[in-house]
Amino acid sequence: MINTADVRSRNAKVSNLINKYMRPEHLPTIWCAGCGNGIIMRDVVQAIENLGLSRNDTIIVSGIGCSSRAAGYMDFNTIHTTHGRAIAFATGIKLANPKLEVIVIAGDGDISAIGGNHLIHAARRNIGLTVVVMNNNTYGMTGGQYSPTTATDSISPTTPFGNLDRSFDIANLAFGAGASYSARGSAYHVTQTISLIQEGIRHKGFSIIDVASTCPTYYGRENKLGDAVDMLTWQRDNSVTVEKAAKMTPEELKGKLVIGLLHQNQYKEFTFAYEEMIRTLYKEREGNE
Ligand code: SF4
Ligand code: MG
Protein backbone atom coordinates (compact mmCIF):
# COMPACT_ATOMS: atom_id res chain seq x y z
CA MET A 1 0.00 0.00 0.00
CA ILE A 2 1.45 3.37 -1.03
CA ASN A 3 1.88 5.90 1.77
CA THR A 4 0.83 9.15 0.10
CA ALA A 5 2.48 11.31 2.80
CA ASP A 6 5.83 9.57 2.23
CA VAL A 7 5.55 10.01 -1.51
CA ARG A 8 4.69 13.69 -1.09
CA SER A 9 7.66 14.28 1.19
CA ARG A 10 10.03 12.51 -1.23
CA ASN A 11 8.59 14.45 -4.14
CA ALA A 12 9.00 17.76 -2.31
CA LYS A 13 12.71 17.44 -2.99
CA VAL A 14 12.00 16.99 -6.69
CA SER A 15 9.31 19.48 -7.53
CA ASN A 16 6.62 21.44 -5.76
CA LEU A 17 4.45 20.96 -8.81
CA ILE A 18 4.13 17.25 -8.06
CA ASN A 19 2.80 17.85 -4.56
CA LYS A 20 0.57 20.67 -5.60
CA TYR A 21 -0.97 19.28 -8.76
CA MET A 22 -0.38 15.54 -9.07
CA ARG A 23 -1.87 12.42 -7.49
CA PRO A 24 1.24 10.74 -6.04
CA GLU A 25 -0.66 7.54 -5.32
CA HIS A 26 -1.00 7.11 -9.11
CA LEU A 27 2.68 7.76 -9.84
CA PRO A 28 4.95 6.71 -11.45
CA THR A 29 3.14 6.95 -14.75
CA ILE A 30 2.67 3.96 -17.02
CA TRP A 31 4.54 5.81 -19.78
CA CYS A 32 7.68 4.19 -21.17
CA ALA A 33 11.04 5.64 -20.25
CA GLY A 34 11.77 8.47 -22.68
CA CYS A 35 8.14 9.05 -23.70
CA GLY A 36 7.48 12.72 -24.47
CA ASN A 37 4.07 12.66 -22.79
CA GLY A 38 5.47 13.26 -19.30
CA ILE A 39 7.26 16.41 -20.48
CA ILE A 40 4.08 17.76 -22.07
CA MET A 41 1.92 16.95 -19.04
CA ARG A 42 4.43 18.89 -16.97
CA ASP A 43 4.15 21.81 -19.45
CA VAL A 44 0.37 21.89 -18.91
CA VAL A 45 0.80 21.88 -15.13
CA GLN A 46 3.41 24.64 -15.29
CA ALA A 47 1.12 26.76 -17.47
CA ILE A 48 -1.67 26.32 -14.90
CA GLU A 49 0.72 27.25 -12.08
CA ASN A 50 1.94 30.33 -13.97
CA LEU A 51 -1.63 31.49 -14.54
CA GLY A 52 -2.56 30.85 -10.89
CA LEU A 53 -5.66 28.86 -11.87
CA SER A 54 -7.66 27.25 -9.10
CA ARG A 55 -7.46 23.46 -8.98
CA ASN A 56 -11.19 23.26 -8.33
CA ASP A 57 -12.14 25.38 -11.32
CA THR A 58 -9.80 23.66 -13.75
CA ILE A 59 -11.13 20.58 -15.45
CA ILE A 60 -8.91 18.12 -17.29
CA VAL A 61 -10.70 15.98 -19.86
CA SER A 62 -9.11 13.15 -21.81
CA GLY A 63 -10.16 10.39 -24.17
CA ILE A 64 -8.30 7.12 -24.69
CA GLY A 65 -4.67 6.41 -25.43
CA CYS A 66 -1.26 6.76 -23.79
CA SER A 67 -1.59 10.55 -23.55
CA SER A 68 -5.08 10.34 -22.10
CA ARG A 69 -3.74 8.70 -18.95
CA ALA A 70 -2.65 12.24 -17.95
CA ALA A 71 -6.13 12.94 -16.56
CA GLY A 72 -5.59 10.19 -13.98
CA TYR A 73 -2.27 11.60 -12.79
CA MET A 74 -3.34 15.24 -12.46
CA ASP A 75 -5.06 16.29 -9.24
CA PHE A 76 -7.82 18.52 -10.63
CA ASN A 77 -11.41 17.74 -11.41
CA THR A 78 -10.67 15.24 -14.13
CA ILE A 79 -12.57 12.94 -16.42
CA HIS A 80 -11.08 10.14 -18.48
CA THR A 81 -13.72 9.57 -21.13
CA THR A 82 -14.20 7.34 -24.17
CA HIS A 83 -12.17 7.12 -27.34
CA GLY A 84 -12.39 10.26 -29.47
CA ARG A 85 -15.10 11.85 -27.32
CA ALA A 86 -13.08 14.08 -24.99
CA ILE A 87 -14.22 17.24 -26.79
CA ALA A 88 -17.88 16.18 -26.59
CA PHE A 89 -17.61 15.73 -22.80
CA ALA A 90 -15.62 18.96 -22.48
CA THR A 91 -18.26 20.86 -24.46
CA GLY A 92 -20.95 19.69 -22.04
CA ILE A 93 -18.88 20.76 -19.04
CA LYS A 94 -18.10 24.19 -20.50
CA LEU A 95 -21.74 24.79 -21.44
CA ALA A 96 -22.96 23.77 -17.99
CA ASN A 97 -20.51 26.15 -16.30
CA PRO A 98 -18.71 28.58 -18.63
CA LYS A 99 -16.61 29.93 -15.74
CA LEU A 100 -14.59 26.71 -15.61
CA GLU A 101 -11.26 26.37 -17.42
CA VAL A 102 -11.71 23.21 -19.43
CA ILE A 103 -8.52 21.65 -20.80
CA VAL A 104 -8.57 18.62 -23.08
CA ILE A 105 -5.45 16.45 -23.28
CA ALA A 106 -5.52 14.16 -26.28
CA GLY A 107 -3.38 12.04 -28.58
CA ASP A 108 -3.22 12.48 -32.34
CA GLY A 109 -5.23 9.32 -33.07
CA ASP A 110 -7.86 10.13 -30.47
CA ILE A 111 -8.38 13.76 -31.52
CA SER A 112 -7.99 13.59 -35.30
CA ALA A 113 -9.23 10.11 -36.27
CA ILE A 114 -12.15 8.85 -34.18
CA GLY A 115 -12.57 12.31 -32.60
CA GLY A 116 -11.95 14.24 -35.82
CA ASN A 117 -15.51 15.40 -36.28
CA HIS A 118 -15.75 16.60 -32.68
CA LEU A 119 -12.53 18.54 -33.23
CA ILE A 120 -13.60 20.37 -36.36
CA HIS A 121 -17.07 21.23 -35.06
CA ALA A 122 -15.81 22.47 -31.68
CA ALA A 123 -13.31 24.61 -33.59
CA ARG A 124 -16.07 25.93 -35.86
CA ARG A 125 -18.23 26.67 -32.83
CA ASN A 126 -15.30 28.50 -31.18
CA ILE A 127 -16.20 27.15 -27.75
CA GLY A 128 -13.73 28.18 -25.05
CA LEU A 129 -11.83 24.93 -24.61
CA THR A 130 -8.06 24.50 -24.62
CA VAL A 131 -6.94 21.36 -26.42
CA VAL A 132 -3.37 20.15 -25.89
CA VAL A 133 -2.44 17.42 -28.35
CA MET A 134 0.37 15.04 -27.42
CA ASN A 135 1.18 14.26 -31.03
CA ASN A 136 3.49 11.26 -31.35
CA ASN A 137 2.41 10.24 -34.88
CA THR A 138 1.18 6.84 -33.77
CA TYR A 139 -1.34 4.86 -31.75
CA GLY A 140 1.09 4.09 -28.91
CA MET A 141 -1.26 2.36 -26.50
CA THR A 142 -2.49 -0.25 -28.95
CA GLY A 143 0.86 -1.19 -30.47
CA GLY A 144 2.06 1.57 -32.78
CA GLN A 145 -0.48 1.45 -35.61
CA TYR A 146 -0.37 4.38 -38.03
CA SER A 147 -2.43 7.43 -37.15
CA PRO A 148 -3.64 10.45 -39.16
CA THR A 149 -0.37 12.24 -38.32
CA THR A 150 1.98 9.43 -39.33
CA ALA A 151 4.28 10.76 -42.03
CA THR A 152 4.02 9.41 -45.58
CA ASP A 153 6.30 6.39 -46.12
CA SER A 154 6.65 5.76 -42.35
CA ILE A 155 6.64 2.19 -41.13
CA SER A 156 4.17 0.86 -38.57
CA PRO A 157 2.59 -2.55 -37.86
CA THR A 158 -0.33 -1.52 -40.10
CA THR A 159 1.85 0.09 -42.80
CA PRO A 160 4.72 -2.43 -42.97
CA PHE A 161 5.69 -1.33 -46.48
CA GLY A 162 5.32 2.40 -45.80
CA ASN A 163 2.36 4.70 -45.17
CA LEU A 164 0.66 5.79 -48.40
CA ASP A 165 -1.43 8.53 -46.78
CA ARG A 166 -0.40 12.13 -46.36
CA SER A 167 -0.55 13.27 -42.76
CA PHE A 168 -2.82 15.79 -41.09
CA ASP A 169 -1.39 19.04 -39.80
CA ILE A 170 -3.64 19.17 -36.73
CA ALA A 171 -2.99 22.80 -35.80
CA ASN A 172 -3.80 24.02 -39.31
CA LEU A 173 -6.72 21.60 -39.66
CA ALA A 174 -8.30 23.11 -36.55
CA PHE A 175 -7.55 26.63 -37.75
CA GLY A 176 -9.17 25.87 -41.10
CA ALA A 177 -12.23 24.62 -39.26
CA GLY A 178 -12.50 27.89 -37.30
CA ALA A 179 -10.30 27.59 -34.21
CA SER A 180 -9.40 31.07 -33.05
CA TYR A 181 -6.03 30.10 -31.51
CA SER A 182 -3.75 27.50 -32.99
CA ALA A 183 -0.14 26.87 -32.06
CA ARG A 184 2.55 24.23 -32.27
CA GLY A 185 5.12 23.24 -29.68
CA SER A 186 7.41 20.30 -29.11
CA ALA A 187 8.47 18.13 -26.19
CA TYR A 188 11.99 19.54 -26.62
CA HIS A 189 10.91 23.21 -26.50
CA VAL A 190 9.63 23.28 -22.93
CA THR A 191 9.66 27.03 -22.22
CA GLN A 192 8.01 27.96 -25.51
CA THR A 193 5.40 25.22 -25.17
CA ILE A 194 4.47 26.30 -21.64
CA SER A 195 3.93 29.83 -22.84
CA LEU A 196 1.89 28.67 -25.88
CA ILE A 197 -0.35 26.61 -23.57
CA GLN A 198 -0.66 29.55 -21.17
CA GLU A 199 -1.73 31.89 -23.96
CA GLY A 200 -4.10 29.23 -25.27
CA ILE A 201 -5.79 29.01 -21.87
CA ARG A 202 -6.04 32.79 -21.61
CA HIS A 203 -7.48 33.09 -25.11
CA LYS A 204 -11.28 33.43 -25.20
CA GLY A 205 -12.37 30.89 -27.77
CA PHE A 206 -11.28 27.50 -29.07
CA SER A 207 -7.54 27.02 -28.61
CA ILE A 208 -5.42 24.18 -29.84
CA ILE A 209 -1.77 23.56 -29.06
CA ASP A 210 -0.41 20.71 -31.15
CA VAL A 211 2.72 19.49 -29.36
CA ALA A 212 5.14 17.13 -31.09
CA SER A 213 5.71 14.30 -28.65
CA THR A 214 8.05 11.30 -28.90
CA CYS A 215 7.21 7.60 -28.87
CA PRO A 216 10.59 5.86 -28.91
CA THR A 217 8.96 2.51 -28.14
CA TYR A 218 6.94 2.24 -31.35
CA TYR A 219 7.29 5.10 -33.82
CA GLY A 220 10.96 5.67 -33.09
CA ARG A 221 11.90 1.98 -33.15
CA GLU A 222 9.86 1.10 -36.25
CA ASN A 223 11.33 4.03 -38.18
CA LYS A 224 14.89 3.71 -36.86
CA LEU A 225 14.85 7.18 -35.35
CA GLY A 226 17.07 6.22 -32.44
CA ASP A 227 16.32 6.46 -28.75
CA ALA A 228 14.41 9.13 -26.81
CA VAL A 229 17.39 11.48 -26.74
CA ASP A 230 17.87 11.13 -30.51
CA MET A 231 14.20 11.92 -31.08
CA LEU A 232 14.35 15.02 -28.88
CA THR A 233 17.59 16.06 -30.57
CA TRP A 234 15.80 15.76 -33.92
CA GLN A 235 13.11 18.15 -32.62
CA ARG A 236 15.80 20.59 -31.48
CA ASP A 237 17.61 20.51 -34.81
CA ASN A 238 14.60 20.53 -37.12
CA SER A 239 12.27 23.05 -35.54
CA VAL A 240 11.93 26.54 -36.95
CA THR A 241 10.00 29.37 -35.43
CA VAL A 242 6.97 30.82 -37.18
CA GLU A 243 8.95 34.03 -37.74
CA LYS A 244 11.88 32.21 -39.37
CA ALA A 245 9.53 29.97 -41.39
CA ALA A 246 7.91 33.06 -42.92
CA LYS A 247 11.23 33.80 -44.65
CA MET A 248 11.81 30.23 -45.89
CA THR A 249 10.71 28.62 -49.17
CA PRO A 250 8.37 25.58 -49.20
CA GLU A 251 11.38 23.54 -50.32
CA GLU A 252 13.45 24.69 -47.31
CA LEU A 253 10.53 23.97 -44.99
CA LYS A 254 10.20 20.32 -46.08
CA GLY A 255 10.62 18.02 -43.06
CA LYS A 256 10.72 20.94 -40.61
CA LEU A 257 8.56 21.47 -37.56
CA VAL A 258 7.19 25.02 -37.50
CA ILE A 259 6.69 25.99 -33.86
CA GLY A 260 5.05 29.00 -32.24
CA LEU A 261 1.72 30.77 -32.49
CA LEU A 262 0.40 29.94 -35.96
CA HIS A 263 -2.94 31.78 -35.95
CA GLN A 264 -5.02 33.87 -33.57
CA ASN A 265 -8.35 35.55 -34.27
CA GLN A 266 -11.10 37.07 -32.19
CA TYR A 267 -14.56 35.62 -32.80
CA LYS A 268 -17.43 35.49 -30.35
CA GLU A 269 -16.91 32.61 -27.92
CA PHE A 270 -19.76 30.10 -28.03
CA THR A 271 -20.87 29.98 -24.35
CA PHE A 272 -20.76 33.79 -24.23
CA ALA A 273 -22.94 34.00 -27.37
CA TYR A 274 -25.29 31.35 -25.93
CA GLU A 275 -25.77 33.24 -22.65
CA GLU A 276 -26.27 36.46 -24.58
CA MET A 277 -29.04 34.83 -26.62
CA ILE A 278 -30.76 33.52 -23.48
CA ARG A 279 -30.63 36.97 -21.85
CA THR A 280 -32.13 38.55 -25.00
CA LEU A 281 -34.92 35.97 -25.16
CA TYR A 282 -35.78 36.49 -21.46
CA LYS A 283 -35.87 40.25 -21.98
CA GLU A 284 -38.16 39.89 -24.98
CA ARG A 285 -40.47 37.56 -23.04
CA GLU A 286 -40.61 39.97 -20.10
CA GLY A 287 -41.43 42.79 -22.56
CA ASN A 288 -44.31 40.75 -23.97
CA GLU A 289 -45.86 40.03 -20.58
FE1 SF4 B 1 4.85 6.83 -24.80
FE2 SF4 B 1 4.91 5.32 -26.98
FE3 SF4 B 1 5.31 4.22 -24.60
FE4 SF4 B 1 2.87 5.12 -25.26
S1 SF4 B 1 3.98 3.43 -26.22
S2 SF4 B 1 3.92 5.43 -23.30
S3 SF4 B 1 3.39 6.93 -26.49
S4 SF4 B 1 6.63 5.75 -25.61
MG1 MG C 1 -0.60 9.13 -30.70
mmCIF file of C-alpha atoms and ligand atoms in Angstrom, residues 30-37 66-67 136 138-141 213-219, ligand 1:
data_model
loop_
_atom_site.group_PDB
_atom_site.id
_atom_site.type_symbol
_atom_site.label_atom_id
_atom_site.label_comp_id
_atom_site.label_asym_id
_atom_site.label_seq_id
_atom_site.Cartn_x
_atom_site.Cartn_y
_atom_site.Cartn_z
ATOM 1 C CA ILE A 30 2.675 3.959 -17.020
ATOM 2 C CA TRP A 31 4.538 5.806 -19.782
ATOM 3 C CA CYS A 32 7.682 4.195 -21.173
ATOM 4 C CA ALA A 33 11.044 5.639 -20.253
ATOM 5 C CA GLY A 34 11.772 8.468 -22.680
ATOM 6 C CA CYS A 35 8.139 9.050 -23.696
ATOM 7 C CA GLY A 36 7.479 12.723 -24.466
ATOM 8 C CA ASN A 37 4.074 12.662 -22.795
ATOM 9 C CA CYS A 66 -1.256 6.756 -23.790
ATOM 10 C CA SER A 67 -1.588 10.550 -23.547
ATOM 11 C CA ASN A 136 3.494 11.260 -31.351
ATOM 12 C CA THR A 138 1.183 6.839 -33.774
ATOM 13 C CA TYR A 139 -1.335 4.859 -31.746
ATOM 14 C CA GLY A 140 1.094 4.093 -28.913
ATOM 15 C CA MET A 141 -1.256 2.359 -26.502
ATOM 16 C CA SER A 213 5.715 14.297 -28.650
ATOM 17 C CA THR A 214 8.045 11.296 -28.896
ATOM 18 C CA CYS A 215 7.206 7.599 -28.870
ATOM 19 C CA PRO A 216 10.590 5.858 -28.908
ATOM 20 C CA THR A 217 8.957 2.514 -28.141
ATOM 21 C CA TYR A 218 6.942 2.242 -31.352
ATOM 22 C CA TYR A 219 7.286 5.104 -33.817
HETATM 23 FE FE1 SF4 B 1 4.849 6.835 -24.802
HETATM 24 FE FE2 SF4 B 1 4.907 5.324 -26.976
HETATM 25 FE FE3 SF4 B 1 5.314 4.216 -24.597
HETATM 26 FE FE4 SF4 B 1 2.869 5.119 -25.257
HETATM 27 S S1 SF4 B 1 3.983 3.433 -26.223
HETATM 28 S S2 SF4 B 1 3.923 5.430 -23.302
HETATM 29 S S3 SF4 B 1 3.390 6.933 -26.487
HETATM 30 S S4 SF4 B 1 6.626 5.753 -25.607
#
